[in-house]
Coordinates of C-alpha atoms in Angstrom, one line a residue:
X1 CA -113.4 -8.3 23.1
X2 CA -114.2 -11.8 24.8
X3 CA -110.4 -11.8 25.7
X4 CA -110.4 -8.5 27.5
X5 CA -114.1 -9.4 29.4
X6 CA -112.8 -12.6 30.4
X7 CA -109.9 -10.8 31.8
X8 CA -112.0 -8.1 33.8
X9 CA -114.3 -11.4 35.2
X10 CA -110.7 -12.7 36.8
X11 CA -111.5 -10.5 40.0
X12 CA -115.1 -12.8 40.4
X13 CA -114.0 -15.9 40.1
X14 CA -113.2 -18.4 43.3
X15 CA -110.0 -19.1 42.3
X16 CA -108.6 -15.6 41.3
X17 CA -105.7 -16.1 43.8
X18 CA -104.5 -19.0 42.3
X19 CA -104.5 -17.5 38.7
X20 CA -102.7 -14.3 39.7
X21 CA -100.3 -16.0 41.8
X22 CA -99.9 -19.3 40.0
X23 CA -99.4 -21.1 43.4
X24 CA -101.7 -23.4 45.1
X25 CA -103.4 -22.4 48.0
X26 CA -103.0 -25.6 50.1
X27 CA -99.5 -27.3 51.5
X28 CA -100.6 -29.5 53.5
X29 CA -102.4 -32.0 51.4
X30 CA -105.9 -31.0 51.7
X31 CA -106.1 -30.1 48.0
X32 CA -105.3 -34.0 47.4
X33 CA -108.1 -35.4 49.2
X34 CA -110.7 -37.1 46.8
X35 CA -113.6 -34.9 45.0
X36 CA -115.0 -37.7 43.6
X37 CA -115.6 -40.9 44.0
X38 CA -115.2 -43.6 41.1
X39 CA -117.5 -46.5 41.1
X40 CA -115.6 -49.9 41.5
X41 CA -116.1 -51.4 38.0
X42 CA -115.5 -48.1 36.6
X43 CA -112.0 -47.8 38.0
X44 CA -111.2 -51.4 37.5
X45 CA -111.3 -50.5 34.1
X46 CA -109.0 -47.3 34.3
X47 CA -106.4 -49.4 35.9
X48 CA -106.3 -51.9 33.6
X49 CA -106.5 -49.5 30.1
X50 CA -104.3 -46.6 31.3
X51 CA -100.7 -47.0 32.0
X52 CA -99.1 -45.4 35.4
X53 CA -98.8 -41.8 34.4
X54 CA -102.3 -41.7 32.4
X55 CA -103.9 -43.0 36.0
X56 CA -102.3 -40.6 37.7
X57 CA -103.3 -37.7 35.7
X58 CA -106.9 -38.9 35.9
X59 CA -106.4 -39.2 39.9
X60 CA -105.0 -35.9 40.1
X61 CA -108.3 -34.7 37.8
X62 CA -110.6 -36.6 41.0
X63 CA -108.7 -34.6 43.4
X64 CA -110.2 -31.2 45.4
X65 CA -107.6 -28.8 43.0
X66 CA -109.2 -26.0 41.3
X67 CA -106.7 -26.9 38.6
X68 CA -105.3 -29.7 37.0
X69 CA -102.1 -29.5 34.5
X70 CA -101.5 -32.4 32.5
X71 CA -98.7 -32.6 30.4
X72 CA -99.0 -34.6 27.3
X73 CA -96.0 -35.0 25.1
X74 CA -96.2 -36.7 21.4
X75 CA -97.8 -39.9 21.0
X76 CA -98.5 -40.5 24.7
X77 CA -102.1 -41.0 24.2
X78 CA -103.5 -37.6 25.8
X79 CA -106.9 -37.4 24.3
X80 CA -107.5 -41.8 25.7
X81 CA -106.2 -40.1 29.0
X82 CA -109.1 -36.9 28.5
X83 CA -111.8 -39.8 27.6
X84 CA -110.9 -41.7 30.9
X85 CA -110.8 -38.5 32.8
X86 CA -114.7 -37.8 31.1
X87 CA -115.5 -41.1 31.7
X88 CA -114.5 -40.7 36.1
X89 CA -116.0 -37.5 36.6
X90 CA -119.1 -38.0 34.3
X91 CA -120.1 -41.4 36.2
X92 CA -118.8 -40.5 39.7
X93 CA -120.5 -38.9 42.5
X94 CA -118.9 -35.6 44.7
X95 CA -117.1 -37.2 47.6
X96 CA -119.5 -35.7 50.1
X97 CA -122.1 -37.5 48.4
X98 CA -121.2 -40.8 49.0
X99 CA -120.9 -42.8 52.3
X100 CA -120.4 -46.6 53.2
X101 CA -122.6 -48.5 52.1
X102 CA -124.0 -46.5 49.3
X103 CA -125.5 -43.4 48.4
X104 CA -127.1 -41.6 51.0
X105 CA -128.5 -37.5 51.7
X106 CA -126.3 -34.7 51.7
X107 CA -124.7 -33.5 54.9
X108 CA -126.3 -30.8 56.4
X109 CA -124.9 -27.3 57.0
X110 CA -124.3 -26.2 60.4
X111 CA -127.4 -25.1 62.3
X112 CA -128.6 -21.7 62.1
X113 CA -131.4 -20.0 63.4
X114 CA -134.6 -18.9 61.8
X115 CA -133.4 -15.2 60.4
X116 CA -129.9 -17.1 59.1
X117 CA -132.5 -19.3 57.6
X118 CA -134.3 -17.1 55.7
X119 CA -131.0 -15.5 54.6
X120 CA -129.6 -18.3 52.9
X121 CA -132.8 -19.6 51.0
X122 CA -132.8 -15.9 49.9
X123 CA -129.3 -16.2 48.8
X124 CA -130.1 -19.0 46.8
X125 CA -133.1 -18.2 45.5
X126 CA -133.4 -14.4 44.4
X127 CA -136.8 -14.5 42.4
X128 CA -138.6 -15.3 46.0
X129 CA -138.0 -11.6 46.1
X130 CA -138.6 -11.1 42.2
X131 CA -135.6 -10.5 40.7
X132 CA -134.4 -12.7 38.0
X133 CA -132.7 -15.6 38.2
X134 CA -130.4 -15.6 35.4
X135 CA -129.2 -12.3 36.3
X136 CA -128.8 -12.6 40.3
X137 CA -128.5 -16.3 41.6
X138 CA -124.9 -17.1 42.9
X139 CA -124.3 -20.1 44.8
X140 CA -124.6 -20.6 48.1
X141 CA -121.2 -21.8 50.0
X142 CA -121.3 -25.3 51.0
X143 CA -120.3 -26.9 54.5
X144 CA -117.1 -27.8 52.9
X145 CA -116.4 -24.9 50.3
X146 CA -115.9 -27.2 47.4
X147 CA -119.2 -28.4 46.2
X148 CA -121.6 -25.3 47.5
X149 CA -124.9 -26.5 46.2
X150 CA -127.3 -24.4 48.2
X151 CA -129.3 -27.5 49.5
X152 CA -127.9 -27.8 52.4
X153 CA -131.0 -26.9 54.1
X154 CA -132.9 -29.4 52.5
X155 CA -131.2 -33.1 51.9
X156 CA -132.0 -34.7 49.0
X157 CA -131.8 -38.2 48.6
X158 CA -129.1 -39.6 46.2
X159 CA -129.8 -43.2 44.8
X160 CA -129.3 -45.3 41.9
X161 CA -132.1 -43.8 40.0
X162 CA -131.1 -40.2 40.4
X163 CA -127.7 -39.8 40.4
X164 CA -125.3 -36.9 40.5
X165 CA -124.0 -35.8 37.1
X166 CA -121.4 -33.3 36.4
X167 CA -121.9 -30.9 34.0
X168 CA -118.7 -30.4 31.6
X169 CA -117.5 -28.3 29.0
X170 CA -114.5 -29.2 26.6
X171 CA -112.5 -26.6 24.9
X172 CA -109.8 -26.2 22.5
X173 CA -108.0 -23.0 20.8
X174 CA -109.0 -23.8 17.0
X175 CA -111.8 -26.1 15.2
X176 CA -109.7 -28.6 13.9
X177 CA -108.4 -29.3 17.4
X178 CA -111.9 -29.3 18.9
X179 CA -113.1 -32.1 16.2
X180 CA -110.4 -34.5 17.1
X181 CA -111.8 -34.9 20.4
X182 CA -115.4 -34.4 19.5
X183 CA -114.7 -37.2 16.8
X184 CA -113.4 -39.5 19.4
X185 CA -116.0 -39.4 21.6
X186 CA -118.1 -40.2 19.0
X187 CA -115.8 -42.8 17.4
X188 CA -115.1 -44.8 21.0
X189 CA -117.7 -43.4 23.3
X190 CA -117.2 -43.1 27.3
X191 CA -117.5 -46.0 29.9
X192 CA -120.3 -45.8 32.7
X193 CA -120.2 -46.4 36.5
X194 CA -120.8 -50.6 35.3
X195 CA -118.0 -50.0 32.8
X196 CA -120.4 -50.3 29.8
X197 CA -119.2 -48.2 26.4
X198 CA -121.8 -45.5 25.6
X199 CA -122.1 -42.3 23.5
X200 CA -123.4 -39.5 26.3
X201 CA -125.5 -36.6 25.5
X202 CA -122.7 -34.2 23.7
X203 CA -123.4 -30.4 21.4
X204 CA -120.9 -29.1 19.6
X205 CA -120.8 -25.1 20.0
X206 CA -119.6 -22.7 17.2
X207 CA -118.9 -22.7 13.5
X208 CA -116.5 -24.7 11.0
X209 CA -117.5 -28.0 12.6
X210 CA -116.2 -30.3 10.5
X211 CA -119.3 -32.4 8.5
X212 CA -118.5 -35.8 10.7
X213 CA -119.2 -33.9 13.4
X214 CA -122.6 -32.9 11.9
X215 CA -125.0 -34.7 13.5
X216 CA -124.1 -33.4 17.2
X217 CA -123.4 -29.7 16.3
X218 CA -125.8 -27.0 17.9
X219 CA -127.8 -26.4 14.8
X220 CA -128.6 -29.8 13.8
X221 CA -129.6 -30.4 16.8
X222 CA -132.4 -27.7 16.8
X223 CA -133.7 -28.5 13.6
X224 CA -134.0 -32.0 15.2
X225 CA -136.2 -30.3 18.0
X226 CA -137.8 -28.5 15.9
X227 CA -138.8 -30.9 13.2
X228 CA -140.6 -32.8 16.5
X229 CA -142.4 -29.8 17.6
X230 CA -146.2 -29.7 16.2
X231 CA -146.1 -27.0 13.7
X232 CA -150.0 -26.5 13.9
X233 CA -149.5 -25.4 17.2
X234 CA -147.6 -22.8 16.4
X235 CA -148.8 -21.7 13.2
X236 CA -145.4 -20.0 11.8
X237 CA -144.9 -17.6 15.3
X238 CA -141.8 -19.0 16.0
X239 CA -139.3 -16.3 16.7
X240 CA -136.0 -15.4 18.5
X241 CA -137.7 -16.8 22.0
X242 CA -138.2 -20.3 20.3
X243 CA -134.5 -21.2 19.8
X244 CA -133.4 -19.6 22.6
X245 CA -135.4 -21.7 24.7
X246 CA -134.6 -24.8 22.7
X247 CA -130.4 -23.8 22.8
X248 CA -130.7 -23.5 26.8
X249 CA -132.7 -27.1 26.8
X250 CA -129.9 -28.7 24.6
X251 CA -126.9 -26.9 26.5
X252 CA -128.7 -28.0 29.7
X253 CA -129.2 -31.5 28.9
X254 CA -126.2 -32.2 27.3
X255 CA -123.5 -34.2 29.6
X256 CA -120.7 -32.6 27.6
X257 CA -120.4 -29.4 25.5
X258 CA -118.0 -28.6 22.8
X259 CA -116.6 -25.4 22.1
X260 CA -113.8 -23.3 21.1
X261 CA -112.2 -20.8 23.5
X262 CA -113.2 -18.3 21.6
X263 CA -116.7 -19.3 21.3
X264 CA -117.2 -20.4 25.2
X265 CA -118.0 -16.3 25.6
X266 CA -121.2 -16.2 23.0
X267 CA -124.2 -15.5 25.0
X268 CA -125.8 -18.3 24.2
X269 CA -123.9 -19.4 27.4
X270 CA -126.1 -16.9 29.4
X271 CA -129.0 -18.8 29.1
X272 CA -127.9 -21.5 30.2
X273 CA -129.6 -22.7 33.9
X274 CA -127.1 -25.0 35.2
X275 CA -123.6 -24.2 35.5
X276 CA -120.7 -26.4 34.7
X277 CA -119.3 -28.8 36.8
X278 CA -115.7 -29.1 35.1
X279 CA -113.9 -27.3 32.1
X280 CA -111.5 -29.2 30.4
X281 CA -108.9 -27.3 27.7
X282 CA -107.1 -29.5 25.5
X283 CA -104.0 -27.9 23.6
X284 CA -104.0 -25.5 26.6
X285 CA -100.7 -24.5 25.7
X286 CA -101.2 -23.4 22.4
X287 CA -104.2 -20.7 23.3
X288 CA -102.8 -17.3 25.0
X289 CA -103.9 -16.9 28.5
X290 CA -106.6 -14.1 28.1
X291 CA -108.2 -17.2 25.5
X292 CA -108.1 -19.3 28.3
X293 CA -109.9 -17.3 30.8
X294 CA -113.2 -16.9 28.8
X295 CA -114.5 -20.8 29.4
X296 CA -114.2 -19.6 32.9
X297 CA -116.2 -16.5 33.3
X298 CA -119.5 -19.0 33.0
X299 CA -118.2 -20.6 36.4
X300 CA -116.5 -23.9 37.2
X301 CA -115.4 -26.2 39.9
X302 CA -112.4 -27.5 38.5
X303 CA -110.0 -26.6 35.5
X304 CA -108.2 -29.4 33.3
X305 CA -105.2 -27.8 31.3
X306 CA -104.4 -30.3 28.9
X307 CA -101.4 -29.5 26.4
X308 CA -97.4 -29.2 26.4
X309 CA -95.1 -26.4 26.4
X310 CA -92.5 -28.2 24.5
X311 CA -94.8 -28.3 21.1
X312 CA -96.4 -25.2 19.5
X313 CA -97.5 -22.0 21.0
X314 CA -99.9 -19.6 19.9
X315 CA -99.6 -17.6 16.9
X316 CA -99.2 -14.3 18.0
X317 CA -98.9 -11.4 14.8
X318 CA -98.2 -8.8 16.6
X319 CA -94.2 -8.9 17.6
X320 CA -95.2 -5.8 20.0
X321 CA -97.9 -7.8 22.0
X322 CA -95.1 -11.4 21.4
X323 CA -92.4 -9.2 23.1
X324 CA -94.6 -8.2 26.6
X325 CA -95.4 -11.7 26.8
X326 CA -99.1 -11.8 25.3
X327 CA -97.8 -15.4 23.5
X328 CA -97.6 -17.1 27.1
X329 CA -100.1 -19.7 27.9
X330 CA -101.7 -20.1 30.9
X331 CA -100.2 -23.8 31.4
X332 CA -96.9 -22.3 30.7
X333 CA -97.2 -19.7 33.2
X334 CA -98.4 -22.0 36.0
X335 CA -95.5 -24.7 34.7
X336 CA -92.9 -22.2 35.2
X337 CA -93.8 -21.3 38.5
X338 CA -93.9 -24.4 39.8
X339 CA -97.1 -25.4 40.3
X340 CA -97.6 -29.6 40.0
X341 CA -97.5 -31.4 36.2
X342 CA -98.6 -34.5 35.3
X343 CA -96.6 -35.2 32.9
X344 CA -97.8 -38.6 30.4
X345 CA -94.5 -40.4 30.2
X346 CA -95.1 -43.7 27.8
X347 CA -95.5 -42.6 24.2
X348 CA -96.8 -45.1 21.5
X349 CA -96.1 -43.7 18.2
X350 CA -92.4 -43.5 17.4
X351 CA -89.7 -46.1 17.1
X352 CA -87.0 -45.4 19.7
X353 CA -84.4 -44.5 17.5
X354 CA -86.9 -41.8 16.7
X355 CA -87.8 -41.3 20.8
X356 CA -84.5 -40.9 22.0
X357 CA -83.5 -37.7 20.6
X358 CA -86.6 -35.5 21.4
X359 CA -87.0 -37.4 24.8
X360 CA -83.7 -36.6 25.7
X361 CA -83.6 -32.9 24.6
X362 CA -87.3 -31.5 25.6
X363 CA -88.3 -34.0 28.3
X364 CA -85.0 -34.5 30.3
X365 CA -85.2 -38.0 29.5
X366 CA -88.5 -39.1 31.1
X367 CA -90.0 -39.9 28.1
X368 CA -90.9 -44.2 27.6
X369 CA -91.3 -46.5 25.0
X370 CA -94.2 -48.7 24.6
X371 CA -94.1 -52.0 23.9
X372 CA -93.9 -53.0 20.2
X373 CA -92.3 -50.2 18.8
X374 CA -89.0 -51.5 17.7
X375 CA -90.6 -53.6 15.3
X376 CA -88.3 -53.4 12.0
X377 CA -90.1 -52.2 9.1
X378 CA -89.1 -53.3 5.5
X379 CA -87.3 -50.1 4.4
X380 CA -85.3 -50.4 7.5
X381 CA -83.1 -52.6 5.2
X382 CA -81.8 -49.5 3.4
X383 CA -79.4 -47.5 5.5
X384 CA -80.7 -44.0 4.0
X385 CA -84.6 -45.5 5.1
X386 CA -83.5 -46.0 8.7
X387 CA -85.6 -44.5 11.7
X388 CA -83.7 -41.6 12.1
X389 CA -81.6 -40.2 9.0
X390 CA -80.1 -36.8 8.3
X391 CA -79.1 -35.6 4.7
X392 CA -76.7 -32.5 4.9
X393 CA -77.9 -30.8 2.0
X394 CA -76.1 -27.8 1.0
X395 CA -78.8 -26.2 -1.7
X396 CA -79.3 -22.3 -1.9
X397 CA -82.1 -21.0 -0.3
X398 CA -84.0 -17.5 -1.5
X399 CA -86.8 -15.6 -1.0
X400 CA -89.8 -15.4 -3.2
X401 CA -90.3 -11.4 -4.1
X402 CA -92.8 -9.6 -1.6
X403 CA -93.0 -12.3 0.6
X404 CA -91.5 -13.0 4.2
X405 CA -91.6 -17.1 3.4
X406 CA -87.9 -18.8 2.5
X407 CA -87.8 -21.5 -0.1
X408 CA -85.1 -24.0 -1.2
X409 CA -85.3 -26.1 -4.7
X410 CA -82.4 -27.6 -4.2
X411 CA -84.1 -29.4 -0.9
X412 CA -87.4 -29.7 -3.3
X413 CA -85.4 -31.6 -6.0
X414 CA -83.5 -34.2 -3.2
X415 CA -86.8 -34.4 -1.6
X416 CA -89.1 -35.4 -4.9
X417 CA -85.9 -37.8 -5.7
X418 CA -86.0 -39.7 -2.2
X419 CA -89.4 -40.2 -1.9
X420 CA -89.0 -41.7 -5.6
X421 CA -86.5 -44.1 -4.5
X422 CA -89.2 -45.1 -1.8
X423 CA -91.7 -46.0 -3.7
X424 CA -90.2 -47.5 -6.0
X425 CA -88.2 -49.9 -3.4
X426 CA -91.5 -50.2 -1.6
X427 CA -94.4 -49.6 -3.4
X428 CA -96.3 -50.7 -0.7
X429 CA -96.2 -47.4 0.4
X430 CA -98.3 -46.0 -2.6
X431 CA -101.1 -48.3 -1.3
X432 CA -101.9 -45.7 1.3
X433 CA -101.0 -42.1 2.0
X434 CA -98.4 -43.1 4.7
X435 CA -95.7 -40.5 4.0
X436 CA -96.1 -37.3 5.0
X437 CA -93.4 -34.1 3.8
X438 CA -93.4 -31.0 5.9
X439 CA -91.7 -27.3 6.7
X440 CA -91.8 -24.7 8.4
X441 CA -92.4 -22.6 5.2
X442 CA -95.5 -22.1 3.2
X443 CA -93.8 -21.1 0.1
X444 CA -91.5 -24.4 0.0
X445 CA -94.6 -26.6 1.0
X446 CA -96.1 -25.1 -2.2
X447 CA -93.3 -26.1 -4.6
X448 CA -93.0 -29.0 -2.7
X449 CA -96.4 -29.6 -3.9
X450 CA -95.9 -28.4 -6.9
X451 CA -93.2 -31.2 -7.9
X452 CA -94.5 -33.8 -6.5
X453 CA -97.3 -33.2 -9.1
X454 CA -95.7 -32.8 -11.8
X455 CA -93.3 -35.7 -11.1
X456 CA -96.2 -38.3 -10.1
X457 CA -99.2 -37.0 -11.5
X458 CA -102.7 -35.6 -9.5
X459 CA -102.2 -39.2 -7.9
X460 CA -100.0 -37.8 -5.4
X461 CA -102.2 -35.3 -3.5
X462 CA -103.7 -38.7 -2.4
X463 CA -100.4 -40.9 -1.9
X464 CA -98.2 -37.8 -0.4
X465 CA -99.5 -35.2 2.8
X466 CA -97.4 -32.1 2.6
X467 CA -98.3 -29.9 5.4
X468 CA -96.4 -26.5 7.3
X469 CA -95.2 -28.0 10.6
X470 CA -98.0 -25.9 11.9
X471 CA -100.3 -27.7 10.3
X472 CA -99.3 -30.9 10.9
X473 CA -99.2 -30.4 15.2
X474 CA -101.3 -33.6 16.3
X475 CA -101.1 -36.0 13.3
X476 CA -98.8 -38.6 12.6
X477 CA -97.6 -40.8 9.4
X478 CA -95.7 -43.7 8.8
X479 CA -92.7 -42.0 6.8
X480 CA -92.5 -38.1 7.4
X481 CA -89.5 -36.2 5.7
X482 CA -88.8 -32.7 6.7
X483 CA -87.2 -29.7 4.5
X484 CA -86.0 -27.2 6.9
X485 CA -84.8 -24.7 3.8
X486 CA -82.1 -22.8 5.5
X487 CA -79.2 -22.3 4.1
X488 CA -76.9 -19.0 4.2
X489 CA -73.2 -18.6 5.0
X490 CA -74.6 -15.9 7.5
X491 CA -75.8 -18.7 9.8
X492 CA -79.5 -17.0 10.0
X493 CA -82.7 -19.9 10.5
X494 CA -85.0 -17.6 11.9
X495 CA -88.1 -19.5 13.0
X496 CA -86.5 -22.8 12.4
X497 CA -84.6 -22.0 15.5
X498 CA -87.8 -22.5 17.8
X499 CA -87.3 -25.8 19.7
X500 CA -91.2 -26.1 19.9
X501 CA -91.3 -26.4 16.1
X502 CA -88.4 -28.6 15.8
X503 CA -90.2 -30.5 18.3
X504 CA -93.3 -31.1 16.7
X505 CA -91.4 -31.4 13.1
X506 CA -89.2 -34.6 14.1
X507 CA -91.9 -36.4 16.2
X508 CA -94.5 -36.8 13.8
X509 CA -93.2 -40.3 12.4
X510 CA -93.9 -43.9 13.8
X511 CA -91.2 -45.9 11.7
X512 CA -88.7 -43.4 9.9
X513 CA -88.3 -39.8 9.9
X514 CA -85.7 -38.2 7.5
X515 CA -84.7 -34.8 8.2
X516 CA -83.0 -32.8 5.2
X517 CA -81.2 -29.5 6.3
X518 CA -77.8 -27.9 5.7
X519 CA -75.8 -29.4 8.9
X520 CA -73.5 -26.3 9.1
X521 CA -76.6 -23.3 8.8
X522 CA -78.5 -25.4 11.4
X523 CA -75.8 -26.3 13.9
X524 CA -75.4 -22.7 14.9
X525 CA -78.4 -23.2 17.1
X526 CA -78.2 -25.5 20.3
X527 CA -80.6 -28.0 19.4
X528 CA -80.2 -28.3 16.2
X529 CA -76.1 -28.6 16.6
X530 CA -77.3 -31.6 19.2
X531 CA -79.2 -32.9 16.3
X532 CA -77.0 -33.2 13.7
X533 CA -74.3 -34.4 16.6
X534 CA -76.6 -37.4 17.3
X535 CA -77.0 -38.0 13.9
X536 CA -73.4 -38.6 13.6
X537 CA -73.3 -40.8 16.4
X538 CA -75.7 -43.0 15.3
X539 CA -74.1 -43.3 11.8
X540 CA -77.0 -42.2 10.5
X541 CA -76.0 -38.6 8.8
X542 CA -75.9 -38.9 5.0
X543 CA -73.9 -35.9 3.0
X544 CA -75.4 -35.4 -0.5
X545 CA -72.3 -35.4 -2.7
X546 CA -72.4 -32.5 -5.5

């Protein structure tokens, strides 16, 4: 239902044009002009922690577009580049604010006479006429059309005691997703306009918040209220009014609020009294486009689609509503018709014998290596151990009775015996739980499981993280093997065959990822024939001898 009103508010929004046509508005360069401006100290800082393409995502968020793509592919620090893109627009003022010299007052509008007057304070300010504000009050267009304010008519001073602050609301597709970035906020905090590290006013919207998150979730923070409110004085009356009031307060005063798409169309938005500034979507490409719209219906300035194509898109049940494109994101949409990407180019996570293959393949070979990441760990030593190995295992895959998951012991069995031979060359590696074993499949990560524990005890639900591939989007491990289970003379993967997920699957490791697969079922697909072809190249394909 929040998906279908979002999608009848498209017709009220600003920007409609550009989300119906997907192209921007402006040739000519006005869009690139600077919204805001970044204290000094503030960017000195950006320049020095953010590499060239993070910078210029953030300077492409500070720009006058309605929306910002940024492309973000794995391990190229996306969420430090969404903290340094809170940390400009939180701490920097509109660019019509500011002049030289300082802050000073507001331009004024153009000069109108007494009855255009009176018309614009009525348009900003319905309950002079008694109707009520929440339901009427629209903003008033500014002199310049990008910040309309509706003071115009009556400057206000802007000085380093009252400041402007954006308003800004942060939204993923799922909960998990929507932690992470709550968690680093939390974890590193933002920088201010005298580049000091501080935790800003943040709620966390919704349900399933994670308990780490706790302490900054919505009703936590009203019992906080509460608890300070003088019970005597209400002797026990409090009702439905009560928290309403205290949810707008904490929405209101909060610099950032947290909430998943889903959840940005509860009506606990309505009560809000001051819009947002900015929404920014991280994993933007994973949420269908009708999910995307509903943070937007509450009214923005500026959009920040964070995300990438290349990994995993939403999971769509229906193959119906799959087939007439309800699976397309937003960001993909806008990507494909040409509209401007940032794209982060320096990842920081793999070892380039891991990089090279996925960077060549999904990103057209733009893709970077930070520095350090050649660094040669000890099971480097062992051929089979290397950053980038393929066993061609040629096992017999089935399909459990009732059930439309694959599995394949043979690949469970090699799988239980490699990661055997890994610990017990290195048992530093059962220090910590630094290997992680993935597929596509639920069925084969549960006998995957399964043997694991009966090999090496309860110990190795702490030692060993197997995950689907889907569950693993966003999370990296030292060691990561993955059992892609298909294996038929017909030549059928099914979903294996989806580049996003092979994507995902073979980027999740910093020092060694091992791939086991049968090298003829796999190679009937275009990537994964370029897979096993690099493998071979590299000297790095291993056939398991029967």
């Amino acid at each position: 239902m929040r998906e279908f009103t979002a999608m009848h508010s498209v017709a009220s929004l600003p920007f409609k044009d550009l989300i119906l046509s997907a192209t921007e508005a402006h040739k000519d360069g006005d869009d690139q002009s600077r919204a805001w401006n970044v204290p000094e100290p503030l960017m000195d800082y950006l320049k020095v922690n953010l590499n060239d393409s993070q910078l210029e995502a953030v300077n492409a968020g500070l720009s006058r577009r309605s929306f910002v793509l940024i492309q973000g592919p794995p391990g190229t620090g996306k969420t430090q580049t969404i903290l340094g893109l809170l940390s400009a627009v939180l701490h920097s003022a509109p660019a019509r604010m500011q002049i030289k010299g300082g802050f000073d007052v507001l331009k004024h509008g153009p000069e109108l006479d007494i009855d255009g007057k009176r018309a614009h304070w009525i348009k900003a300010s319905p309950w002079l006429l008694g109707a009520n504000p929440r339901d009427l009050i629209m903003p008033v267009d500014g002199d310049d059309g990008f910040y309309p304010t509706g003071n115009e008519l009556k400057p206000e001073i802007v000085s380093s005691n009252r400041k402007y602050r954006a308003h800004v609301l942060v939204c993923a597709p799922s909960n998990s997703a929507l932690d992470e970035i709550v968690l680093r906020v939390l974890k590193t905090g933002i920088r201010d306009e005298n580049n000091n590290t501080y935790n800003p006013k943040i709620v966390r919207i919704g349900v399933k918040a994670l308990h780490s998150v706790k302490a900054v979730s919505m009703d936590y923070l009203i019992q906080q209220k509460l608890s300070g409110v003088d019970r005597t004085l209400d002797g026990g009356r409090r009702g439905a009014g009560e928290y309403d009031r205290i949810r707008a307060s904490i929405l209101d005063e909060a610099a950032i609020v947290f909430s998943t798409l889903s959840f940005s169309g509860s009506s606990i938005f309505s009560r809000m009294t001051r819009a947002f500034d900015v929404v920014i979507i991280d994993e933007a490409a994973q949420a269908v486009e009708p999910a995307t719209l509903i943070p937007l219906i509450h009214g923005c300035r500026q959009i920040f689609l964070v995300g990438d194509p290349v990994q995993l898109p939403a999971t769509v049940i229906s193959q119906t509503a799959q087939k007439l494109g309800y699976g397309t994101s937003l960001f993909k949409r806008f990507q494909a018709a040409g509209f401007p990407v940032q794209m982060l180019k320096i990842q920081y996570r793999m070892h380039p014998e891991i990089s090279t293959f996925p960077s060549k393949e999904f990103y057209e070979g733009v893709l970077q290596d930070g520095e350090g990441l050649s660094r040669k760990r000890p099971w480097h030593s062992y051929s089979c151990f290397g950053p980038f190995c393929f066993f061609d295992v040629d096992g017999i895959e089935s399909q459990p009775s009732g059930s439309g998951s694959w599995v394949n012991q043979d690949e469970v069995e090699f799988i239980t015996l490699l990661y055997h031979q890994l610990a017990l060359r290195y048992p530093e590696l059962k220090s910590s739980p630094e290997v992680g074993v993935i597929s596509p499949y639920r069925h084969q990560v549960k006998l995957l499981k399964d043997s694991f524990r009966s090999t090496f005890g309860d110990q190795s639900r702490e030692l060993i993280d197997v995950s689907t591939v889907d569950g693993f989007q966003g999370r990296e491990k030292e060691i990561v093997i993955f059992s892609c289970v298909r294996c038929n003379k017909e030549q059928k993967i099914g979903f294996v065959s989806d580049f996003r997920r092979m994507n995902v699957a073979i980027t999740r490791a910093k020092s060694a990822v091992l791939v086991v697969g049968s090298a003829s079922t796999l190679k009937q697909d275009k990537h994964w024939n370029n897979l096993v072809e690099s493998a071979k190249e590299r000297n790095c394909l291993f056939k398991r001898i029967t």
